[in-house]
PDB file of C-alpha atoms and ligand atoms in Angstrom:
ATOM      1  CA  UNK A   1       0.000   0.000   0.000  1.00  0.00           C
ATOM      2  CA  UNK A   2       1.349   3.414  -0.875  1.00  0.00           C
ATOM      3  CA  UNK A   3       0.055   6.202   1.353  1.00  0.00           C
ATOM      4  CA  UNK A   4      -0.655   9.860   0.988  1.00  0.00           C
ATOM      5  CA  UNK A   5       2.188  11.608   2.745  1.00  0.00           C
ATOM      6  CA  UNK A   6       0.117  14.697   3.437  1.00  0.00           C
ATOM      7  CA  UNK A   7      -2.394  12.629   5.449  1.00  0.00           C
ATOM      8  CA  UNK A   8       0.436  11.279   7.606  1.00  0.00           C
ATOM      9  CA  UNK A   9       1.778  14.794   8.063  1.00  0.00           C
ATOM     10  CA  UNK A  10      -1.636  15.939   9.249  1.00  0.00           C
ATOM     11  CA  UNK A  11      -1.738  13.143  11.848  1.00  0.00           C
ATOM     12  CA  UNK A  12       1.701  14.216  13.110  1.00  0.00           C
ATOM     13  CA  UNK A  13       0.623  17.872  13.184  1.00  0.00           C
ATOM     14  CA  UNK A  14      -2.436  16.960  15.268  1.00  0.00           C
ATOM     15  CA  UNK A  15      -0.586  14.581  17.577  1.00  0.00           C
ATOM     16  CA  UNK A  16       0.615  15.597  21.018  1.00  0.00           C
ATOM     17  CA  UNK A  17       2.613  12.452  21.695  1.00  0.00           C
ATOM     18  CA  UNK A  18       4.470  10.645  18.943  1.00  0.00           C
ATOM     19  CA  UNK A  19       6.402   7.534  19.914  1.00  0.00           C
ATOM     20  CA  UNK A  20       9.026   6.504  17.381  1.00  0.00           C
ATOM     21  CA  UNK A  21      10.482   3.015  17.019  1.00  0.00           C
ATOM     22  CA  UNK A  22      13.635   2.918  14.913  1.00  0.00           C
ATOM     23  CA  UNK A  23      15.567  -0.008  13.492  1.00  0.00           C
ATOM     24  CA  UNK A  24      18.773  -0.565  11.594  1.00  0.00           C
ATOM     25  CA  UNK A  25      17.278   0.910   8.390  1.00  0.00           C
ATOM     26  CA  UNK A  26      17.584   4.477   9.685  1.00  0.00           C
ATOM     27  CA  UNK A  27      21.364   4.098   9.917  1.00  0.00           C
ATOM     28  CA  UNK A  28      22.099   2.486   6.524  1.00  0.00           C
ATOM     29  CA  UNK A  29      22.461   5.940   4.943  1.00  0.00           C
ATOM     30  CA  UNK A  30      25.115   6.632   7.585  1.00  0.00           C
ATOM     31  CA  UNK A  31      27.099   3.669   6.229  1.00  0.00           C
ATOM     32  CA  UNK A  32      26.085   1.047   8.827  1.00  0.00           C
ATOM     33  CA  UNK A  33      24.542  -1.987   7.112  1.00  0.00           C
ATOM     34  CA  UNK A  34      21.344  -3.499   8.504  1.00  0.00           C
ATOM     35  CA  UNK A  35      20.979  -7.240   9.149  1.00  0.00           C
ATOM     36  CA  UNK A  36      18.063  -8.282   6.946  1.00  0.00           C
ATOM     37  CA  UNK A  37      17.802  -5.713   4.131  1.00  0.00           C
ATOM     38  CA  UNK A  38      19.099  -6.518   0.605  1.00  0.00           C
ATOM     39  CA  UNK A  39      22.619  -5.375   1.598  1.00  0.00           C
ATOM     40  CA  UNK A  40      22.269  -6.703   5.152  1.00  0.00           C
ATOM     41  CA  UNK A  41      25.097  -8.377   7.065  1.00  0.00           C
ATOM     42  CA  UNK A  42      23.096 -11.594   7.513  1.00  0.00           C
ATOM     43  CA  UNK A  43      21.584 -11.495   4.016  1.00  0.00           C
ATOM     44  CA  UNK A  44      25.116 -11.623   2.629  1.00  0.00           C
ATOM     45  CA  UNK A  45      26.578 -13.967   5.269  1.00  0.00           C
ATOM     46  CA  UNK A  46      24.009 -15.969   7.296  1.00  0.00           C
ATOM     47  CA  UNK A  47      26.804 -17.465   9.466  1.00  0.00           C
ATOM     48  CA  UNK A  48      27.448 -13.983  10.904  1.00  0.00           C
ATOM     49  CA  UNK A  49      24.318 -14.408  13.036  1.00  0.00           C
ATOM     50  CA  UNK A  50      26.358 -16.609  15.404  1.00  0.00           C
ATOM     51  CA  UNK A  51      28.336 -13.678  16.792  1.00  0.00           C
ATOM     52  CA  UNK A  52      25.054 -12.052  17.866  1.00  0.00           C
ATOM     53  CA  UNK A  53      23.719 -15.177  19.604  1.00  0.00           C
ATOM     54  CA  UNK A  54      24.437 -15.323  23.326  1.00  0.00           C
ATOM     55  CA  UNK A  55      24.819 -19.091  23.599  1.00  0.00           C
ATOM     56  CA  UNK A  56      27.461 -19.214  20.836  1.00  0.00           C
ATOM     57  CA  UNK A  57      29.233 -16.114  22.153  1.00  0.00           C
ATOM     58  CA  UNK A  58      29.594 -17.484  25.675  1.00  0.00           C
ATOM     59  CA  UNK A  59      30.517 -21.036  24.714  1.00  0.00           C
ATOM     60  CA  UNK A  60      32.846 -20.578  21.747  1.00  0.00           C
ATOM     61  CA  UNK A  61      36.101 -18.539  21.957  1.00  0.00           C
ATOM     62  CA  UNK A  62      36.322 -18.543  18.143  1.00  0.00           C
ATOM     63  CA  UNK A  63      32.953 -16.774  17.929  1.00  0.00           C
ATOM     64  CA  UNK A  64      34.190 -14.191  20.448  1.00  0.00           C
ATOM     65  CA  UNK A  65      37.409 -13.594  18.492  1.00  0.00           C
ATOM     66  CA  UNK A  66      35.338 -12.994  15.363  1.00  0.00           C
ATOM     67  CA  UNK A  67      33.010 -10.692  17.283  1.00  0.00           C
ATOM     68  CA  UNK A  68      35.963  -8.597  18.509  1.00  0.00           C
ATOM     69  CA  UNK A  69      37.254  -8.279  14.939  1.00  0.00           C
ATOM     70  CA  UNK A  70      33.775  -7.212  13.797  1.00  0.00           C
ATOM     71  CA  UNK A  71      33.665  -4.585  16.546  1.00  0.00           C
ATOM     72  CA  UNK A  72      37.149  -3.331  15.712  1.00  0.00           C
ATOM     73  CA  UNK A  73      36.244  -2.804  12.075  1.00  0.00           C
ATOM     74  CA  UNK A  74      32.669  -1.601  12.550  1.00  0.00           C
ATOM     75  CA  UNK A  75      31.672   1.306  10.281  1.00  0.00           C
ATOM     76  CA  UNK A  76      29.775   2.723  13.280  1.00  0.00           C
ATOM     77  CA  UNK A  77      32.908   4.318  14.786  1.00  0.00           C
ATOM     78  CA  UNK A  78      33.165   6.856  11.969  1.00  0.00           C
ATOM     79  CA  UNK A  79      29.469   7.039  11.016  1.00  0.00           C
ATOM     80  CA  UNK A  80      27.649  10.339  11.249  1.00  0.00           C
ATOM     81  CA  UNK A  81      23.903  10.882  11.691  1.00  0.00           C
ATOM     82  CA  UNK A  82      21.918  11.430   8.498  1.00  0.00           C
ATOM     83  CA  UNK A  83      18.802  13.401   7.546  1.00  0.00           C
ATOM     84  CA  UNK A  84      16.581  10.688   9.046  1.00  0.00           C
ATOM     85  CA  UNK A  85      18.145  11.038  12.510  1.00  0.00           C
ATOM     86  CA  UNK A  86      18.005  14.833  12.225  1.00  0.00           C
ATOM     87  CA  UNK A  87      14.313  14.753  11.271  1.00  0.00           C
ATOM     88  CA  UNK A  88      13.597  13.037  14.599  1.00  0.00           C
ATOM     89  CA  UNK A  89      15.532  15.761  16.440  1.00  0.00           C
ATOM     90  CA  UNK A  90      13.267  18.244  14.669  1.00  0.00           C
ATOM     91  CA  UNK A  91      10.179  16.341  15.804  1.00  0.00           C
ATOM     92  CA  UNK A  92      11.455  16.632  19.370  1.00  0.00           C
ATOM     93  CA  UNK A  93      12.077  20.376  18.931  1.00  0.00           C
ATOM     94  CA  UNK A  94       8.441  20.694  17.847  1.00  0.00           C
ATOM     95  CA  UNK A  95       7.511  19.292  21.278  1.00  0.00           C
ATOM     96  CA  UNK A  96       5.833  16.217  19.834  1.00  0.00           C
ATOM     97  CA  UNK A  97       8.294  13.438  20.574  1.00  0.00           C
ATOM     98  CA  UNK A  98       7.072  11.364  23.497  1.00  0.00           C
ATOM     99  CA  UNK A  99       9.793   8.718  23.312  1.00  0.00           C
ATOM    100  CA  UNK A 100      12.325   7.412  20.833  1.00  0.00           C
ATOM    101  CA  UNK A 101      12.581   3.663  21.218  1.00  0.00           C
ATOM    102  CA  UNK A 102      15.500   2.360  19.202  1.00  0.00           C
ATOM    103  CA  UNK A 103      16.639  -1.130  18.356  1.00  0.00           C
ATOM    104  CA  UNK A 104      19.895   0.409  17.215  1.00  0.00           C
ATOM    105  CA  UNK A 105      23.064   0.145  19.211  1.00  0.00           C
ATOM    106  CA  UNK A 106      25.036   2.852  17.385  1.00  0.00           C
ATOM    107  CA  UNK A 107      23.964   5.914  19.479  1.00  0.00           C
ATOM    108  CA  UNK A 108      23.501   7.988  16.305  1.00  0.00           C
ATOM    109  CA  UNK A 109      20.240   9.406  17.676  1.00  0.00           C
ATOM    110  CA  UNK A 110      22.055  10.919  20.642  1.00  0.00           C
ATOM    111  CA  UNK A 111      24.950  12.101  18.441  1.00  0.00           C
ATOM    112  CA  UNK A 112      22.381  13.797  16.159  1.00  0.00           C
ATOM    113  CA  UNK A 113      21.042  15.704  19.179  1.00  0.00           C
ATOM    114  CA  UNK A 114      18.098  13.662  20.447  1.00  0.00           C
ATOM    115  CA  UNK A 115      17.688  14.083  24.210  1.00  0.00           C
ATOM    116  CA  UNK A 116      19.219  10.939  25.773  1.00  0.00           C
ATOM    117  CA  UNK A 117      16.443  11.032  28.389  1.00  0.00           C
ATOM    118  CA  UNK A 118      13.889  10.339  25.636  1.00  0.00           C
ATOM    119  CA  UNK A 119      15.928   7.633  23.892  1.00  0.00           C
ATOM    120  CA  UNK A 120      15.209   4.088  25.037  1.00  0.00           C
ATOM    121  CA  UNK A 121      17.910   1.740  23.759  1.00  0.00           C
ATOM    122  CA  UNK A 122      16.034  -1.519  24.081  1.00  0.00           C
ATOM    123  CA  UNK A 123      18.897  -3.484  22.534  1.00  0.00           C
ATOM    124  CA  UNK A 124      21.633  -1.659  24.440  1.00  0.00           C
ATOM    125  CA  UNK A 125      24.711   0.087  23.095  1.00  0.00           C
ATOM    126  CA  UNK A 126      27.874  -1.012  21.285  1.00  0.00           C
ATOM    127  CA  UNK A 127      29.832   1.862  22.859  1.00  0.00           C
ATOM    128  CA  UNK A 128      30.245   0.060  26.182  1.00  0.00           C
ATOM    129  CA  UNK A 129      31.303  -3.418  27.272  1.00  0.00           C
ATOM    130  CA  UNK A 130      29.943  -5.373  30.201  1.00  0.00           C
ATOM    131  CA  UNK A 131      31.449  -8.331  32.054  1.00  0.00           C
ATOM    132  CA  UNK A 132      29.201 -11.369  31.847  1.00  0.00           C
ATOM    133  CA  UNK A 133      30.400 -12.543  35.320  1.00  0.00           C
ATOM    134  CA  UNK A 134      30.696  -9.471  37.565  1.00  0.00           C
ATOM    135  CA  UNK A 135      28.600  -6.996  35.568  1.00  0.00           C
ATOM    136  CA  UNK A 136      31.279  -4.307  35.454  1.00  0.00           C
ATOM    137  CA  UNK A 137      30.769  -1.807  32.653  1.00  0.00           C
ATOM    138  CA  UNK A 138      33.492   0.060  30.761  1.00  0.00           C
ATOM    139  CA  UNK A 139      33.879   2.064  27.543  1.00  0.00           C
ATOM    140  CA  UNK A 140      34.204  -0.144  24.448  1.00  0.00           C
ATOM    141  CA  UNK A 141      37.219   1.853  23.306  1.00  0.00           C
ATOM    142  CA  UNK A 142      39.300   0.591  26.245  1.00  0.00           C
ATOM    143  CA  UNK A 143      38.642  -3.015  25.209  1.00  0.00           C
ATOM    144  CA  UNK A 144      39.305  -2.270  21.545  1.00  0.00           C
ATOM    145  CA  UNK A 145      42.702  -0.810  22.506  1.00  0.00           C
ATOM    146  CA  UNK A 146      43.546  -4.214  24.000  1.00  0.00           C
ATOM    147  CA  UNK A 147      42.409  -6.004  20.824  1.00  0.00           C
ATOM    148  CA  UNK A 148      44.565  -3.668  18.713  1.00  0.00           C
ATOM    149  CA  UNK A 149      47.478  -4.491  21.041  1.00  0.00           C
ATOM    150  CA  UNK A 150      47.083  -8.212  20.282  1.00  0.00           C
ATOM    151  CA  UNK A 151      44.524  -9.680  22.736  1.00  0.00           C
ATOM    152  CA  UNK A 152      42.128 -11.737  20.636  1.00  0.00           C
ATOM    153  CA  UNK A 153      39.452 -12.122  23.335  1.00  0.00           C
ATOM    154  CA  UNK A 154      40.105  -9.641  26.161  1.00  0.00           C
ATOM    155  CA  UNK A 155      38.785 -10.773  29.549  1.00  0.00           C
ATOM    156  CA  UNK A 156      37.429  -8.641  32.402  1.00  0.00           C
ATOM    157  CA  UNK A 157      40.364  -7.063  34.270  1.00  0.00           C
ATOM    158  CA  UNK A 158      38.484  -7.234  37.567  1.00  0.00           C
ATOM    159  CA  UNK A 159      37.320 -10.850  37.631  1.00  0.00           C
ATOM    160  CA  UNK A 160      38.591 -12.557  34.449  1.00  0.00           C
ATOM    161  CA  UNK A 161      35.042 -13.050  33.120  1.00  0.00           C
ATOM    162  CA  UNK A 162      33.906 -12.862  29.499  1.00  0.00           C
ATOM    163  CA  UNK A 163      33.540  -9.339  28.149  1.00  0.00           C
ATOM    164  CA  UNK A 164      30.725  -8.596  25.743  1.00  0.00           C
ATOM    165  CA  UNK A 165      29.391  -5.428  24.151  1.00  0.00           C
ATOM    166  CA  UNK A 166      26.580  -3.925  26.227  1.00  0.00           C
ATOM    167  CA  UNK A 167      24.032  -4.996  23.627  1.00  0.00           C
ATOM    168  CA  UNK A 168      21.177  -7.469  23.815  1.00  0.00           C
ATOM    169  CA  UNK A 169      22.171 -10.606  21.921  1.00  0.00           C
ATOM    170  CA  UNK A 170      19.712 -13.158  20.620  1.00  0.00           C
ATOM    171  CA  UNK A 171      18.817 -15.433  23.515  1.00  0.00           C
ATOM    172  CA  UNK A 172      19.415 -12.657  26.053  1.00  0.00           C
ATOM    173  CA  UNK A 173      16.655 -11.018  28.060  1.00  0.00           C
ATOM    174  CA  UNK A 174      15.989  -7.338  27.586  1.00  0.00           C
ATOM    175  CA  UNK A 175      16.513  -4.937  30.446  1.00  0.00           C
ATOM    176  CA  UNK A 176      13.069  -5.073  32.069  1.00  0.00           C
ATOM    177  CA  UNK A 177      13.019  -1.381  33.021  1.00  0.00           C
ATOM    178  CA  UNK A 178      13.767  -0.387  29.403  1.00  0.00           C
ATOM    179  CA  UNK A 179      11.074  -2.719  28.085  1.00  0.00           C
ATOM    180  CA  UNK A 180       8.518  -1.346  30.536  1.00  0.00           C
ATOM    181  CA  UNK A 181       9.344   2.233  29.515  1.00  0.00           C
ATOM    182  CA  UNK A 182       9.017   1.293  25.843  1.00  0.00           C
ATOM    183  CA  UNK A 183       5.669  -0.421  26.394  1.00  0.00           C
ATOM    184  CA  UNK A 184       4.388   2.551  28.391  1.00  0.00           C
ATOM    185  CA  UNK A 185       5.459   4.881  25.552  1.00  0.00           C
ATOM    186  CA  UNK A 186       3.667   2.693  22.978  1.00  0.00           C
ATOM    187  CA  UNK A 187       0.541   2.678  25.119  1.00  0.00           C
ATOM    188  CA  UNK A 188       0.495   6.438  25.733  1.00  0.00           C
ATOM    189  CA  UNK A 189       1.058   7.813  22.219  1.00  0.00           C
ATOM    190  CA  UNK A 190      -1.301   9.267  19.581  1.00  0.00           C
ATOM    191  CA  UNK A 191       0.935   8.101  16.729  1.00  0.00           C
ATOM    192  CA  UNK A 192       3.434   5.230  16.658  1.00  0.00           C
ATOM    193  CA  UNK A 193       5.967   5.772  13.896  1.00  0.00           C
ATOM    194  CA  UNK A 194       8.025   2.663  13.066  1.00  0.00           C
ATOM    195  CA  UNK A 195      11.050   3.526  10.939  1.00  0.00           C
ATOM    196  CA  UNK A 196      13.579   1.221   9.265  1.00  0.00           C
ATOM    197  CA  UNK A 197      12.756  -1.996  11.038  1.00  0.00           C
ATOM    198  CA  UNK A 198      11.817  -5.346   9.558  1.00  0.00           C
ATOM    199  CA  UNK A 199       9.584  -5.653  12.668  1.00  0.00           C
ATOM    200  CA  UNK A 200      10.560  -9.285  13.092  1.00  0.00           C
ATOM    201  CA  UNK A 201      12.553  -9.044  16.345  1.00  0.00           C
ATOM    202  CA  UNK A 202      10.528  -9.414  19.567  1.00  0.00           C
ATOM    203  CA  UNK A 203       9.614  -7.988  21.978  1.00  0.00           C
ATOM    204  CA  UNK A 204      10.441  -4.731  20.104  1.00  0.00           C
ATOM    205  CA  UNK A 205       8.108  -5.543  17.196  1.00  0.00           C
ATOM    206  CA  UNK A 206       5.299  -6.148  19.685  1.00  0.00           C
ATOM    207  CA  UNK A 207       5.232  -2.407  20.431  1.00  0.00           C
ATOM    208  CA  UNK A 208       3.452  -1.877  17.099  1.00  0.00           C
ATOM    209  CA  UNK A 209       0.305  -3.932  17.828  1.00  0.00           C
ATOM    210  CA  UNK A 210       0.397  -2.689  21.439  1.00  0.00           C
ATOM    211  CA  UNK A 211       0.176   0.933  20.237  1.00  0.00           C
ATOM    212  CA  UNK A 212      -2.610   0.052  17.815  1.00  0.00           C
ATOM    213  CA  UNK A 213      -4.616  -1.720  20.528  1.00  0.00           C
ATOM    214  CA  UNK A 214      -4.139   1.336  22.742  1.00  0.00           C
ATOM    215  CA  UNK A 215      -5.752   3.602  20.147  1.00  0.00           C
ATOM    216  CA  UNK A 216      -2.734   5.098  18.372  1.00  0.00           C
ATOM    217  CA  UNK A 217      -2.417   5.548  14.639  1.00  0.00           C
ATOM    218  CA  UNK A 218       0.398   3.390  13.316  1.00  0.00           C
ATOM    219  CA  UNK A 219       2.667   4.628  10.515  1.00  0.00           C
ATOM    220  CA  UNK A 220       5.373   2.362   9.074  1.00  0.00           C
ATOM    221  CA  UNK A 221       8.253   3.793   7.042  1.00  0.00           C
ATOM    222  CA  UNK A 222      10.381   1.039   5.520  1.00  0.00           C
ATOM    223  CA  UNK A 223      11.768   0.035   2.145  1.00  0.00           C
ATOM    224  CA  UNK A 224      10.345  -3.473   2.342  1.00  0.00           C
ATOM    225  CA  UNK A 225       7.065  -4.960   3.555  1.00  0.00           C
ATOM    226  CA  UNK A 226       6.765  -5.804   7.258  1.00  0.00           C
ATOM    227  CA  UNK A 227       4.470  -8.282   9.048  1.00  0.00           C
ATOM    228  CA  UNK A 228       2.477  -5.321  10.436  1.00  0.00           C
ATOM    229  CA  UNK A 229       1.676  -3.525   7.174  1.00  0.00           C
ATOM    230  CA  UNK A 230      -1.896  -4.825   7.299  1.00  0.00           C
ATOM    231  CA  UNK A 231      -2.440  -3.372  10.772  1.00  0.00           C
ATOM    232  CA  UNK A 232      -0.916   0.034   9.974  1.00  0.00           C
ATOM    233  CA  UNK A 233      -2.915   3.157   9.169  1.00  0.00           C
ATOM    234  CA  UNK A 234      -0.251   4.114   6.630  1.00  0.00           C
ATOM    235  CA  UNK A 235       2.742   2.389   5.093  1.00  0.00           C
ATOM    236  CA  UNK A 236       5.382   4.510   3.400  1.00  0.00           C
ATOM    237  CA  UNK A 237       7.718   2.412   1.259  1.00  0.00           C
ATOM    238  CA  UNK A 238      10.415   4.974   0.558  1.00  0.00           C
ATOM    239  CA  UNK A 239      14.036   5.810   1.473  1.00  0.00           C
ATOM    240  CA  UNK A 240      14.048   7.061   5.068  1.00  0.00           C
ATOM    241  CA  UNK A 241      16.515   9.934   4.655  1.00  0.00           C
ATOM    242  CA  UNK A 242      14.316  11.348   1.877  1.00  0.00           C
ATOM    243  CA  UNK A 243      10.898  10.824   3.330  1.00  0.00           C
ATOM    244  CA  UNK A 244      11.317  11.419   7.072  1.00  0.00           C
ATOM    245  CA  UNK A 245      12.302  15.116   6.789  1.00  0.00           C
ATOM    246  CA  UNK A 246       9.244  15.722   4.583  1.00  0.00           C
ATOM    247  CA  UNK A 247       6.991  13.763   6.922  1.00  0.00           C
ATOM    248  CA  UNK A 248       8.096  15.532  10.108  1.00  0.00           C
ATOM    249  CA  UNK A 249       8.513  19.092   8.830  1.00  0.00           C
ATOM    250  CA  UNK A 250       6.470  21.824  10.509  1.00  0.00           C
ATOM    251  CA  UNK A 251       2.807  21.905   9.502  1.00  0.00           C
ATOM    252  CA  UNK A 252       3.146  25.154   7.566  1.00  0.00           C
ATOM    253  CA  UNK A 253       6.394  24.094   5.888  1.00  0.00           C
ATOM    254  CA  UNK A 254       7.229  23.005   2.377  1.00  0.00           C
ATOM    255  CA  UNK A 255       4.672  20.933   0.490  1.00  0.00           C
ATOM    256  CA  UNK A 256       4.852  17.207   1.006  1.00  0.00           C
ATOM    257  CA  UNK A 257       6.832  15.195  -1.499  1.00  0.00           C
ATOM    258  CA  UNK A 258       4.973  12.433  -3.298  1.00  0.00           C
ATOM    259  CA  UNK A 259       5.530   8.957  -1.936  1.00  0.00           C
ATOM    260  CA  UNK A 260       6.550   6.202  -4.295  1.00  0.00           C
ATOM    261  CA  UNK A 261       6.593   2.559  -3.546  1.00  0.00           C
ATOM    262  CA  UNK A 262      10.101   1.158  -3.799  1.00  0.00           C
TER     263      UNK A 262
HETATM  264  P1  LIG B 301      16.590  -5.303  10.086  1.00  0.00           P
HETATM  265  O1  LIG B 301      17.970  -5.433   9.505  1.00  0.00           O
HETATM  266  O2  LIG B 301      15.867  -6.542  10.451  1.00  0.00           O
HETATM  267  O3  LIG B 301      15.639  -4.496   9.072  1.00  0.00           O
HETATM  268  C1  LIG B 301      16.003  -3.244   8.563  1.00  0.00           C
HETATM  269  C2  LIG B 301      14.893  -2.809   7.609  1.00  0.00           C
HETATM  270  O4  LIG B 301      15.201  -1.495   7.165  1.00  0.00           O
HETATM  271  C3  LIG B 301      14.793  -3.697   6.367  1.00  0.00           C
HETATM  272  O5  LIG B 301      13.446  -4.112   6.212  1.00  0.00           O
HETATM  273  C4  LIG B 301      15.242  -2.776   5.220  1.00  0.00           C
HETATM  274  O6  LIG B 301      14.510  -2.988   4.032  1.00  0.00           O
HETATM  275  C5  LIG B 301      14.951  -1.406   5.766  1.00  0.00           C
HETATM  276  N1  LIG B 301      15.841  -0.355   5.267  1.00  0.00           N
HETATM  277  C6  LIG B 301      17.208  -0.380   5.237  1.00  0.00           C
HETATM  278  N2  LIG B 301      17.689   0.798   4.786  1.00  0.00           N
HETATM  279  C7  LIG B 301      16.596   1.567   4.488  1.00  0.00           C
HETATM  280  C8  LIG B 301      16.448   2.889   3.983  1.00  0.00           C
HETATM  281  N3  LIG B 301      17.500   3.668   3.719  1.00  0.00           N
HETATM  282  N4  LIG B 301      15.193   3.373   3.794  1.00  0.00           N
HETATM  283  C9  LIG B 301      14.103   2.586   4.078  1.00  0.00           C
HETATM  284  N5  LIG B 301      14.178   1.345   4.589  1.00  0.00           N
HETATM  285  C10 LIG B 301      15.428   0.839   4.799  1.00  0.00           C
HETATM  286  O7  LIG B 301      16.719  -4.301  11.279  1.00  0.00           O
HETATM  287  P2  LIG B 301      15.977  -4.286  12.681  1.00  0.00           P
HETATM  288  O8  LIG B 301      14.516  -4.518  12.492  1.00  0.00           O
HETATM  289  O9  LIG B 301      16.426  -3.059  13.370  1.00  0.00           O
HETATM  290  O10 LIG B 301      16.587  -5.561  13.420  1.00  0.00           O
HETATM  291  C11 LIG B 301      17.989  -5.774  13.442  1.00  0.00           C
HETATM  292  C12 LIG B 301      18.584  -5.863  14.842  1.00  0.00           C
HETATM  293  O11 LIG B 301      19.984  -5.769  14.716  1.00  0.00           O
HETATM  294  C13 LIG B 301      18.154  -4.732  15.697  1.00  0.00           C
HETATM  295  O12 LIG B 301      17.532  -5.265  16.787  1.00  0.00           O
HETATM  296  C14 LIG B 301      19.432  -3.998  16.096  1.00  0.00           C
HETATM  297  O13 LIG B 301      19.678  -4.197  17.470  1.00  0.00           O
HETATM  298  C15 LIG B 301      20.553  -4.671  15.402  1.00  0.00           C
HETATM  299  N6  LIG B 301      21.292  -3.833  14.419  1.00  0.00           N
HETATM  300  C16 LIG B 301      21.590  -2.548  14.733  1.00  0.00           C
HETATM  301  C17 LIG B 301      22.286  -1.755  13.836  1.00  0.00           C
HETATM  302  C18 LIG B 301      22.600  -0.327  14.224  1.00  0.00           C
HETATM  303  O14 LIG B 301      22.678  -0.024  15.407  1.00  0.00           O
HETATM  304  N7  LIG B 301      22.751   0.585  13.258  1.00  0.00           N
HETATM  305  C19 LIG B 301      22.692  -2.273  12.605  1.00  0.00           C
HETATM  306  C20 LIG B 301      22.394  -3.617  12.318  1.00  0.00           C
HETATM  307  C21 LIG B 301      21.680  -4.383  13.231  1.00  0.00           C
END
């Protein structure tokens, strides 16, 4: 379904509380590949999924060594926010952003200028490490320095435990406080805007039907179909960095661009 962008803009203009759910697709224009899109990391190399699966990470030193190499060479360290991230900062400046729930671990929303207090990182952050045994947290850069110096799988300096990025791997429970905040934000909004997510990873994807059941309008912006397109009030199949600025511009601003299915 292609949707009339001006109708979506009117819903945003009327809304007092917009909750946004972002996924990896908002950061592809910043040079960070997603997992499941056409150029996704897992689309190209399905075996790469192992490094993001807790059970494999904890049990297999070879998986950890690969994960450290992936972290070392991640495009995220030099990535800059794009027009999609900035459009969400603008929405916040308009006083309409209730919460920004992100599945992303790159912190580009905060770097773009989104208020960290409104950003809920339900899958954690790649910019810190945490010890799986003692729970100690430290900046990722400190651990990467050790990898550059030759340690293939640096261990916790306090207790010798396994270090892992402070992200939520597959098979790992979400932080319950973050999940509760995200669910409350989905329940309390007038519009739920899901941007750049395949909406296949739970419980994050469950925020979409939760918002709908709670009376919100649901708008999905994504290049490809999602399992929730049928439930949405509007589906915008267009490049995020092009369409989000037009969608979230002030009500009296420039005329809406036409939306094309991609
Ligand atoms: P996903 O890879 O499952 O889906 C991304 C979706 O975005 C795809 O459907 C793709 O078609 C769409 N997309 C990509 N670029 C787009 C663009 N420019 N315009 C419009 N649509 C675009 O991503 P997900 O649903 O977020 O799930 C992946 C998980 O992996 C997340 O939970 C996240 O934690 C993690 N991840 C994070 C990052 C990051 O932080 N940048 C990157 C990769 C994966």
